[in-house]
mmCIF file of N, CA, C and O in Angstrom:
data_model
loop_
_atom_site.group_PDB
_atom_site.id
_atom_site.type_symbol
_atom_site.label_atom_id
_atom_site.label_comp_id
_atom_site.label_asym_id
_atom_site.label_seq_id
_atom_site.Cartn_x
_atom_site.Cartn_y
_atom_site.Cartn_z
ATOM 1 N N VAL A 1 84.100 112.781 -5.851
ATOM 2 C CA VAL A 1 84.245 111.614 -4.894
ATOM 3 C C VAL A 1 83.861 110.377 -5.482
ATOM 4 O O VAL A 1 82.648 110.048 -5.592
ATOM 5 N N ASP A 2 84.636 109.593 -5.165
ATOM 6 C CA ASP A 2 84.569 107.995 -5.426
ATOM 7 C C ASP A 2 84.202 107.042 -4.175
ATOM 8 O O ASP A 2 84.818 107.393 -3.405
ATOM 9 N N PRO A 3 83.194 106.564 -4.380
ATOM 10 C CA PRO A 3 82.811 105.829 -3.089
ATOM 11 C C PRO A 3 83.647 104.433 -3.062
ATOM 12 O O PRO A 3 84.084 104.095 -3.894
ATOM 13 N N LEU A 4 83.725 104.314 -1.686
ATOM 14 C CA LEU A 4 84.507 102.818 -1.087
ATOM 15 C C LEU A 4 83.667 102.151 -0.775
ATOM 16 O O LEU A 4 82.892 102.410 0.465
ATOM 17 N N VAL A 5 83.494 101.125 -1.493
ATOM 18 C CA VAL A 5 82.432 99.743 -0.762
ATOM 19 C C VAL A 5 83.454 98.811 0.007
ATOM 20 O O VAL A 5 84.113 98.153 -0.778
ATOM 21 N N VAL A 6 82.757 98.829 1.270
ATOM 22 C CA VAL A 6 83.327 97.862 2.188
ATOM 23 C C VAL A 6 82.450 96.291 2.286
ATOM 24 O O VAL A 6 81.334 96.669 2.633
ATOM 25 N N GLU A 7 83.079 95.592 1.676
ATOM 26 C CA GLU A 7 82.651 94.119 1.505
ATOM 27 C C GLU A 7 83.129 93.301 2.714
ATOM 28 O O GLU A 7 84.159 93.312 2.504
ATOM 29 N N ASP A 8 82.500 92.788 3.466
ATOM 30 C CA ASP A 8 83.079 91.875 4.367
ATOM 31 C C ASP A 8 82.143 90.684 4.853
ATOM 32 O O ASP A 8 80.839 90.865 4.889
ATOM 33 N N ALA A 9 82.768 89.386 4.479
ATOM 34 C CA ALA A 9 82.037 88.070 4.820
ATOM 35 C C ALA A 9 81.657 88.220 6.300
ATOM 36 O O ALA A 9 80.601 87.235 6.686
ATOM 37 N N ASP A 10 82.217 88.845 7.336
ATOM 38 C CA ASP A 10 81.591 88.854 8.604
ATOM 39 C C ASP A 10 80.731 89.666 8.648
ATOM 40 O O ASP A 10 80.288 89.773 10.044
ATOM 41 N N GLY A 11 80.436 90.636 7.938
ATOM 42 C CA GLY A 11 79.309 91.369 7.859
ATOM 43 C C GLY A 11 79.728 92.714 8.499
ATOM 44 O O GLY A 11 80.540 92.665 9.383
ATOM 45 N N VAL A 12 79.447 94.058 8.286
ATOM 46 C CA VAL A 12 79.582 95.292 8.693
ATOM 47 C C VAL A 12 78.335 95.721 9.462
ATOM 48 O O VAL A 12 77.343 96.142 8.873
ATOM 49 N N HIS A 13 78.549 95.812 11.079
ATOM 50 C CA HIS A 13 77.503 96.585 11.508
ATOM 51 C C HIS A 13 77.769 97.802 12.269
ATOM 52 O O HIS A 13 76.761 98.374 12.627
ATOM 53 N N GLY A 14 78.832 98.458 12.189
ATOM 54 C CA GLY A 14 79.232 99.846 12.774
ATOM 55 C C GLY A 14 80.460 100.245 12.012
ATOM 56 O O GLY A 14 81.119 99.396 11.606
ATOM 57 N N LEU A 15 80.466 101.627 11.838
ATOM 58 C CA LEU A 15 81.622 101.886 10.827
ATOM 59 C C LEU A 15 82.200 103.229 11.693
ATOM 60 O O LEU A 15 81.175 104.376 12.125
ATOM 61 N N ALA A 16 83.377 103.709 11.930
ATOM 62 C CA ALA A 16 83.783 105.222 12.395
ATOM 63 C C ALA A 16 85.014 105.515 11.628
ATOM 64 O O ALA A 16 86.099 104.441 11.559
ATOM 65 N N HIS A 17 85.201 106.807 11.190
ATOM 66 C CA HIS A 17 86.489 107.231 10.629
ATOM 67 C C HIS A 17 87.289 107.771 11.755
ATOM 68 O O HIS A 17 87.154 108.350 12.876
ATOM 69 N N SER A 18 88.336 107.542 11.662
ATOM 70 C CA SER A 18 89.558 108.202 12.423
ATOM 71 C C SER A 18 89.376 109.838 12.648
ATOM 72 O O SER A 18 89.054 110.233 11.565
ATOM 73 N N PRO A 19 90.080 110.295 13.465
ATOM 74 C CA PRO A 19 90.301 111.765 13.271
ATOM 75 C C PRO A 19 90.838 112.671 12.204
ATOM 76 O O PRO A 19 90.378 113.538 11.650
ATOM 77 N N ASP A 20 91.856 111.911 12.017
ATOM 78 C CA ASP A 20 92.707 112.467 10.662
ATOM 79 C C ASP A 20 92.131 112.084 9.277
ATOM 80 O O ASP A 20 92.908 112.365 8.118
ATOM 81 N N GLY A 21 91.177 111.021 9.395
ATOM 82 C CA GLY A 21 90.512 110.636 8.077
ATOM 83 C C GLY A 21 91.374 109.449 7.154
ATOM 84 O O GLY A 21 90.858 109.269 6.082
ATOM 85 N N ALA A 22 92.518 109.119 7.893
ATOM 86 C CA ALA A 22 93.667 108.127 7.385
ATOM 87 C C ALA A 22 92.900 106.657 7.383
ATOM 88 O O ALA A 22 93.086 105.845 6.557
ATOM 89 N N ARG A 23 92.285 106.475 8.526
ATOM 90 C CA ARG A 23 91.622 104.989 8.524
ATOM 91 C C ARG A 23 90.606 105.042 8.904
ATOM 92 O O ARG A 23 90.016 106.079 9.602
ATOM 93 N N PHE A 24 89.547 104.144 9.023
ATOM 94 C CA PHE A 24 88.556 103.761 9.619
ATOM 95 C C PHE A 24 88.525 102.270 10.149
ATOM 96 O O PHE A 24 89.049 101.515 9.843
ATOM 97 N N ALA A 25 87.270 102.115 11.281
ATOM 98 C CA ALA A 25 87.101 101.046 11.914
ATOM 99 C C ALA A 25 85.586 100.428 11.446
ATOM 100 O O ALA A 25 84.672 101.175 11.494
ATOM 101 N N THR A 26 85.631 98.979 11.344
ATOM 102 C CA THR A 26 84.430 98.478 11.390
ATOM 103 C C THR A 26 84.270 97.526 12.039
ATOM 104 O O THR A 26 84.979 96.698 12.442
ATOM 105 N N GLY A 27 82.866 97.355 12.670
ATOM 106 C CA GLY A 27 82.274 96.317 13.872
ATOM 107 C C GLY A 27 81.672 95.464 13.121
ATOM 108 O O GLY A 27 80.865 95.460 12.179
ATOM 109 N N CYS A 28 82.316 94.083 13.157
ATOM 110 C CA CYS A 28 81.760 92.722 12.398
ATOM 111 C C CYS A 28 81.031 91.907 13.301
ATOM 112 O O CYS A 28 80.930 92.006 14.567
ATOM 113 N N GLY A 29 80.367 91.189 12.419
ATOM 114 C CA GLY A 29 78.918 90.164 12.905
ATOM 115 C C GLY A 29 79.943 89.146 13.814
ATOM 116 O O GLY A 29 79.117 88.402 14.766
ATOM 117 N N THR A 30 81.154 88.838 13.642
ATOM 118 C CA THR A 30 82.033 87.823 14.359
ATOM 119 C C THR A 30 82.518 88.343 15.580
ATOM 120 O O THR A 30 82.932 87.481 16.209
ATOM 121 N N GLY A 31 82.310 89.697 16.105
ATOM 122 C CA GLY A 31 82.662 90.196 17.461
ATOM 123 C C GLY A 31 84.180 90.365 17.269
ATOM 124 O O GLY A 31 84.622 90.966 18.299
ATOM 125 N N THR A 32 84.341 90.788 15.980
ATOM 126 C CA THR A 32 85.672 91.585 15.767
ATOM 127 C C THR A 32 85.632 92.888 15.340
ATOM 128 O O THR A 32 84.491 93.265 15.099
ATOM 129 N N ILE A 33 86.519 93.793 15.560
ATOM 130 C CA ILE A 33 86.760 95.156 14.876
ATOM 131 C C ILE A 33 87.861 94.887 13.803
ATOM 132 O O ILE A 33 89.188 94.264 14.085
ATOM 133 N N LYS A 34 87.751 95.496 12.703
ATOM 134 C CA LYS A 34 88.711 95.670 11.657
ATOM 135 C C LYS A 34 89.231 96.979 11.472
ATOM 136 O O LYS A 34 88.112 97.977 11.143
ATOM 137 N N LEU A 35 90.372 97.411 11.698
ATOM 138 C CA LEU A 35 91.003 98.753 11.340
ATOM 139 C C LEU A 35 91.327 98.683 9.931
ATOM 140 O O LEU A 35 92.208 98.100 9.209
ATOM 141 N N ARG A 36 91.053 99.652 9.046
ATOM 142 C CA ARG A 36 91.207 99.578 7.432
ATOM 143 C C ARG A 36 91.834 100.983 7.038
ATOM 144 O O ARG A 36 91.790 101.917 7.807
ATOM 145 N N ASP A 37 92.395 101.006 5.828
ATOM 146 C CA ASP A 37 92.944 102.175 5.185
ATOM 147 C C ASP A 37 91.815 103.115 4.608
ATOM 148 O O ASP A 37 91.137 101.984 3.777
ATOM 149 N N SER A 38 91.904 104.016 4.941
ATOM 150 C CA SER A 38 90.404 104.943 3.726
ATOM 151 C C SER A 38 90.822 105.077 2.580
ATOM 152 O O SER A 38 89.817 105.008 2.101
ATOM 153 N N ALA A 39 91.736 105.047 2.062
ATOM 154 C CA ALA A 39 92.048 105.303 0.540
ATOM 155 C C ALA A 39 91.651 104.029 -0.124
ATOM 156 O O ALA A 39 91.123 103.789 -1.380
ATOM 157 N N SER A 40 91.952 102.661 0.381
ATOM 158 C CA SER A 40 91.865 101.561 -0.292
ATOM 159 C C SER A 40 90.934 100.293 0.508
ATOM 160 O O SER A 40 90.226 99.479 -0.175
ATOM 161 N N GLY A 41 90.698 100.566 1.394
ATOM 162 C CA GLY A 41 89.394 99.648 2.413
ATOM 163 C C GLY A 41 90.453 98.536 2.745
ATOM 164 O O GLY A 41 89.801 97.733 3.328
ATOM 165 N N ALA A 42 91.468 98.350 2.873
ATOM 166 C CA ALA A 42 92.175 97.193 3.039
ATOM 167 C C ALA A 42 92.451 96.931 4.580
ATOM 168 O O ALA A 42 92.391 97.898 5.237
ATOM 169 N N VAL A 43 92.398 95.808 4.879
ATOM 170 C CA VAL A 43 92.433 95.634 6.612
ATOM 171 C C VAL A 43 93.817 95.661 6.970
ATOM 172 O O VAL A 43 94.720 94.917 6.309
ATOM 173 N N LEU A 44 93.981 96.566 7.791
ATOM 174 C CA LEU A 44 95.459 97.026 8.454
ATOM 175 C C LEU A 44 95.655 96.121 9.835
ATOM 176 O O LEU A 44 96.511 95.511 10.162
ATOM 177 N N HIS A 45 94.509 95.602 10.520
ATOM 178 C CA HIS A 45 94.763 94.763 11.796
ATOM 179 C C HIS A 45 93.232 94.361 11.878
ATOM 180 O O HIS A 45 92.301 95.343 11.933
ATOM 181 N N THR A 46 93.136 93.297 12.627
ATOM 182 C CA THR A 46 91.776 92.735 13.289
ATOM 183 C C THR A 46 92.100 92.661 14.867
ATOM 184 O O THR A 46 92.822 91.924 15.150
ATOM 185 N N PHE A 47 91.120 93.216 15.266
ATOM 186 C CA PHE A 47 91.151 93.246 16.992
ATOM 187 C C PHE A 47 89.934 92.101 17.323
ATOM 188 O O PHE A 47 88.983 92.148 16.976
ATOM 189 N N PRO A 48 90.086 91.043 18.506
ATOM 190 C CA PRO A 48 89.187 90.356 18.866
ATOM 191 C C PRO A 48 88.467 91.208 19.815
ATOM 192 O O PRO A 48 89.351 91.985 20.505
ATOM 193 N N ALA A 49 87.061 91.352 19.767
ATOM 194 C CA ALA A 49 86.688 92.287 20.689
ATOM 195 C C ALA A 49 85.432 91.956 21.674
ATOM 196 O O ALA A 49 85.596 92.220 22.904
ATOM 197 N N HIS A 50 84.436 91.216 21.177
ATOM 198 C CA HIS A 50 83.219 90.826 21.439
ATOM 199 C C HIS A 50 83.110 89.412 21.382
ATOM 200 O O HIS A 50 83.557 88.817 20.353
ATOM 201 N N ALA A 51 82.030 88.647 22.352
ATOM 202 C CA ALA A 51 81.451 87.572 22.048
ATOM 203 C C ALA A 51 80.529 87.324 20.674
ATOM 204 O O ALA A 51 80.272 86.435 20.189
ATOM 205 N N ASP A 52 79.792 88.235 20.783
ATOM 206 C CA ASP A 52 78.882 88.595 19.794
ATOM 207 C C ASP A 52 79.109 89.719 18.857
ATOM 208 O O ASP A 52 80.246 90.656 19.006
ATOM 209 N N ALA A 53 78.477 90.334 18.162
ATOM 210 C CA ALA A 53 78.625 91.475 16.996
ATOM 211 C C ALA A 53 78.736 92.619 17.436
ATOM 212 O O ALA A 53 78.110 93.058 18.511
ATOM 213 N N VAL A 54 79.648 93.310 16.928
ATOM 214 C CA VAL A 54 80.114 94.612 17.466
ATOM 215 C C VAL A 54 79.316 95.527 16.480
ATOM 216 O O VAL A 54 79.456 95.456 15.272
ATOM 217 N N VAL A 55 78.466 96.417 16.965
ATOM 218 C CA VAL A 55 77.427 97.239 16.335
ATOM 219 C C VAL A 55 77.818 98.528 16.165
ATOM 220 O O VAL A 55 77.282 99.331 15.678
ATOM 221 N N CYS A 56 78.740 98.901 17.162
ATOM 222 C CA CYS A 56 79.229 100.489 17.477
ATOM 223 C C CYS A 56 80.750 100.376 17.814
ATOM 224 O O CYS A 56 80.984 100.068 18.440
ATOM 225 N N VAL A 57 81.399 101.339 16.748
ATOM 226 C CA VAL A 57 82.861 101.798 17.195
ATOM 227 C C VAL A 57 83.103 103.062 17.106
ATOM 228 O O VAL A 57 82.085 103.864 16.321
ATOM 229 N N ALA A 58 83.891 103.832 17.800
ATOM 230 C CA ALA A 58 84.093 105.288 18.144
ATOM 231 C C ALA A 58 85.464 105.315 18.228
ATOM 232 O O ALA A 58 86.079 104.451 18.728
ATOM 233 N N PHE A 59 86.340 106.234 17.747
ATOM 234 C CA PHE A 59 87.374 106.723 17.874
ATOM 235 C C PHE A 59 87.705 107.672 18.878
ATOM 236 O O PHE A 59 86.454 108.611 19.152
ATOM 237 N N HIS A 60 88.561 107.684 19.943
ATOM 238 C CA HIS A 60 88.957 108.350 20.751
ATOM 239 C C HIS A 60 89.430 109.744 19.928
ATOM 240 O O HIS A 60 90.150 109.624 18.769
ATOM 241 N N PRO A 61 89.525 111.135 20.493
ATOM 242 C CA PRO A 61 89.673 112.113 19.650
ATOM 243 C C PRO A 61 91.145 112.303 19.429
ATOM 244 O O PRO A 61 91.671 112.829 18.208
ATOM 245 N N ASP A 62 92.148 111.534 20.300
ATOM 246 C CA ASP A 62 93.454 111.346 20.069
ATOM 247 C C ASP A 62 93.877 110.417 18.563
ATOM 248 O O ASP A 62 94.870 110.268 18.045
ATOM 249 N N GLY A 63 92.812 109.521 18.274
ATOM 250 C CA GLY A 63 92.852 108.610 17.236
ATOM 251 C C GLY A 63 93.540 107.300 17.340
ATOM 252 O O GLY A 63 93.994 106.333 16.656
ATOM 253 N N ARG A 64 93.978 107.235 18.794
ATOM 254 C CA ARG A 64 94.964 106.251 19.211
ATOM 255 C C ARG A 64 93.945 105.012 19.933
ATOM 256 O O ARG A 64 94.540 104.075 20.099
ATOM 257 N N HIS A 65 92.843 105.308 20.045
ATOM 258 C CA HIS A 65 92.021 104.210 21.049
ATOM 259 C C HIS A 65 90.657 104.086 20.047
ATOM 260 O O HIS A 65 90.152 105.119 19.424
ATOM 261 N N LEU A 66 89.976 102.864 20.447
ATOM 262 C CA LEU A 66 88.669 102.568 20.099
ATOM 263 C C LEU A 66 87.725 102.155 21.308
ATOM 264 O O LEU A 66 88.310 101.320 21.925
ATOM 265 N N ALA A 67 86.494 102.707 20.942
ATOM 266 C CA ALA A 67 85.572 102.082 21.986
ATOM 267 C C ALA A 67 84.652 101.268 21.239
ATOM 268 O O ALA A 67 84.388 101.503 19.689
ATOM 269 N N SER A 68 84.369 100.306 21.595
ATOM 270 C CA SER A 68 83.044 99.325 20.939
ATOM 271 C C SER A 68 82.181 98.993 21.733
ATOM 272 O O SER A 68 82.177 98.919 23.367
ATOM 273 N N ALA A 69 80.839 98.547 20.927
ATOM 274 C CA ALA A 69 79.832 97.784 21.965
ATOM 275 C C ALA A 69 79.190 96.883 20.965
ATOM 276 O O ALA A 69 79.359 97.012 19.738
#
């Protein structure tokens, strides 16, 4: 298994994998959540989420929803 190193200028404070393993979400220091491709780490979408850092993210079991704190 080759590790995937995720570097982000916004800082990564939380991470969760989607149920199917195809994507993962990172909670960032800027209050955003970034949805990423699991194979490449590429950002697929950035969601504005909070006024402060997002320190915890979780996928709903259906893989279509995210919760954050």
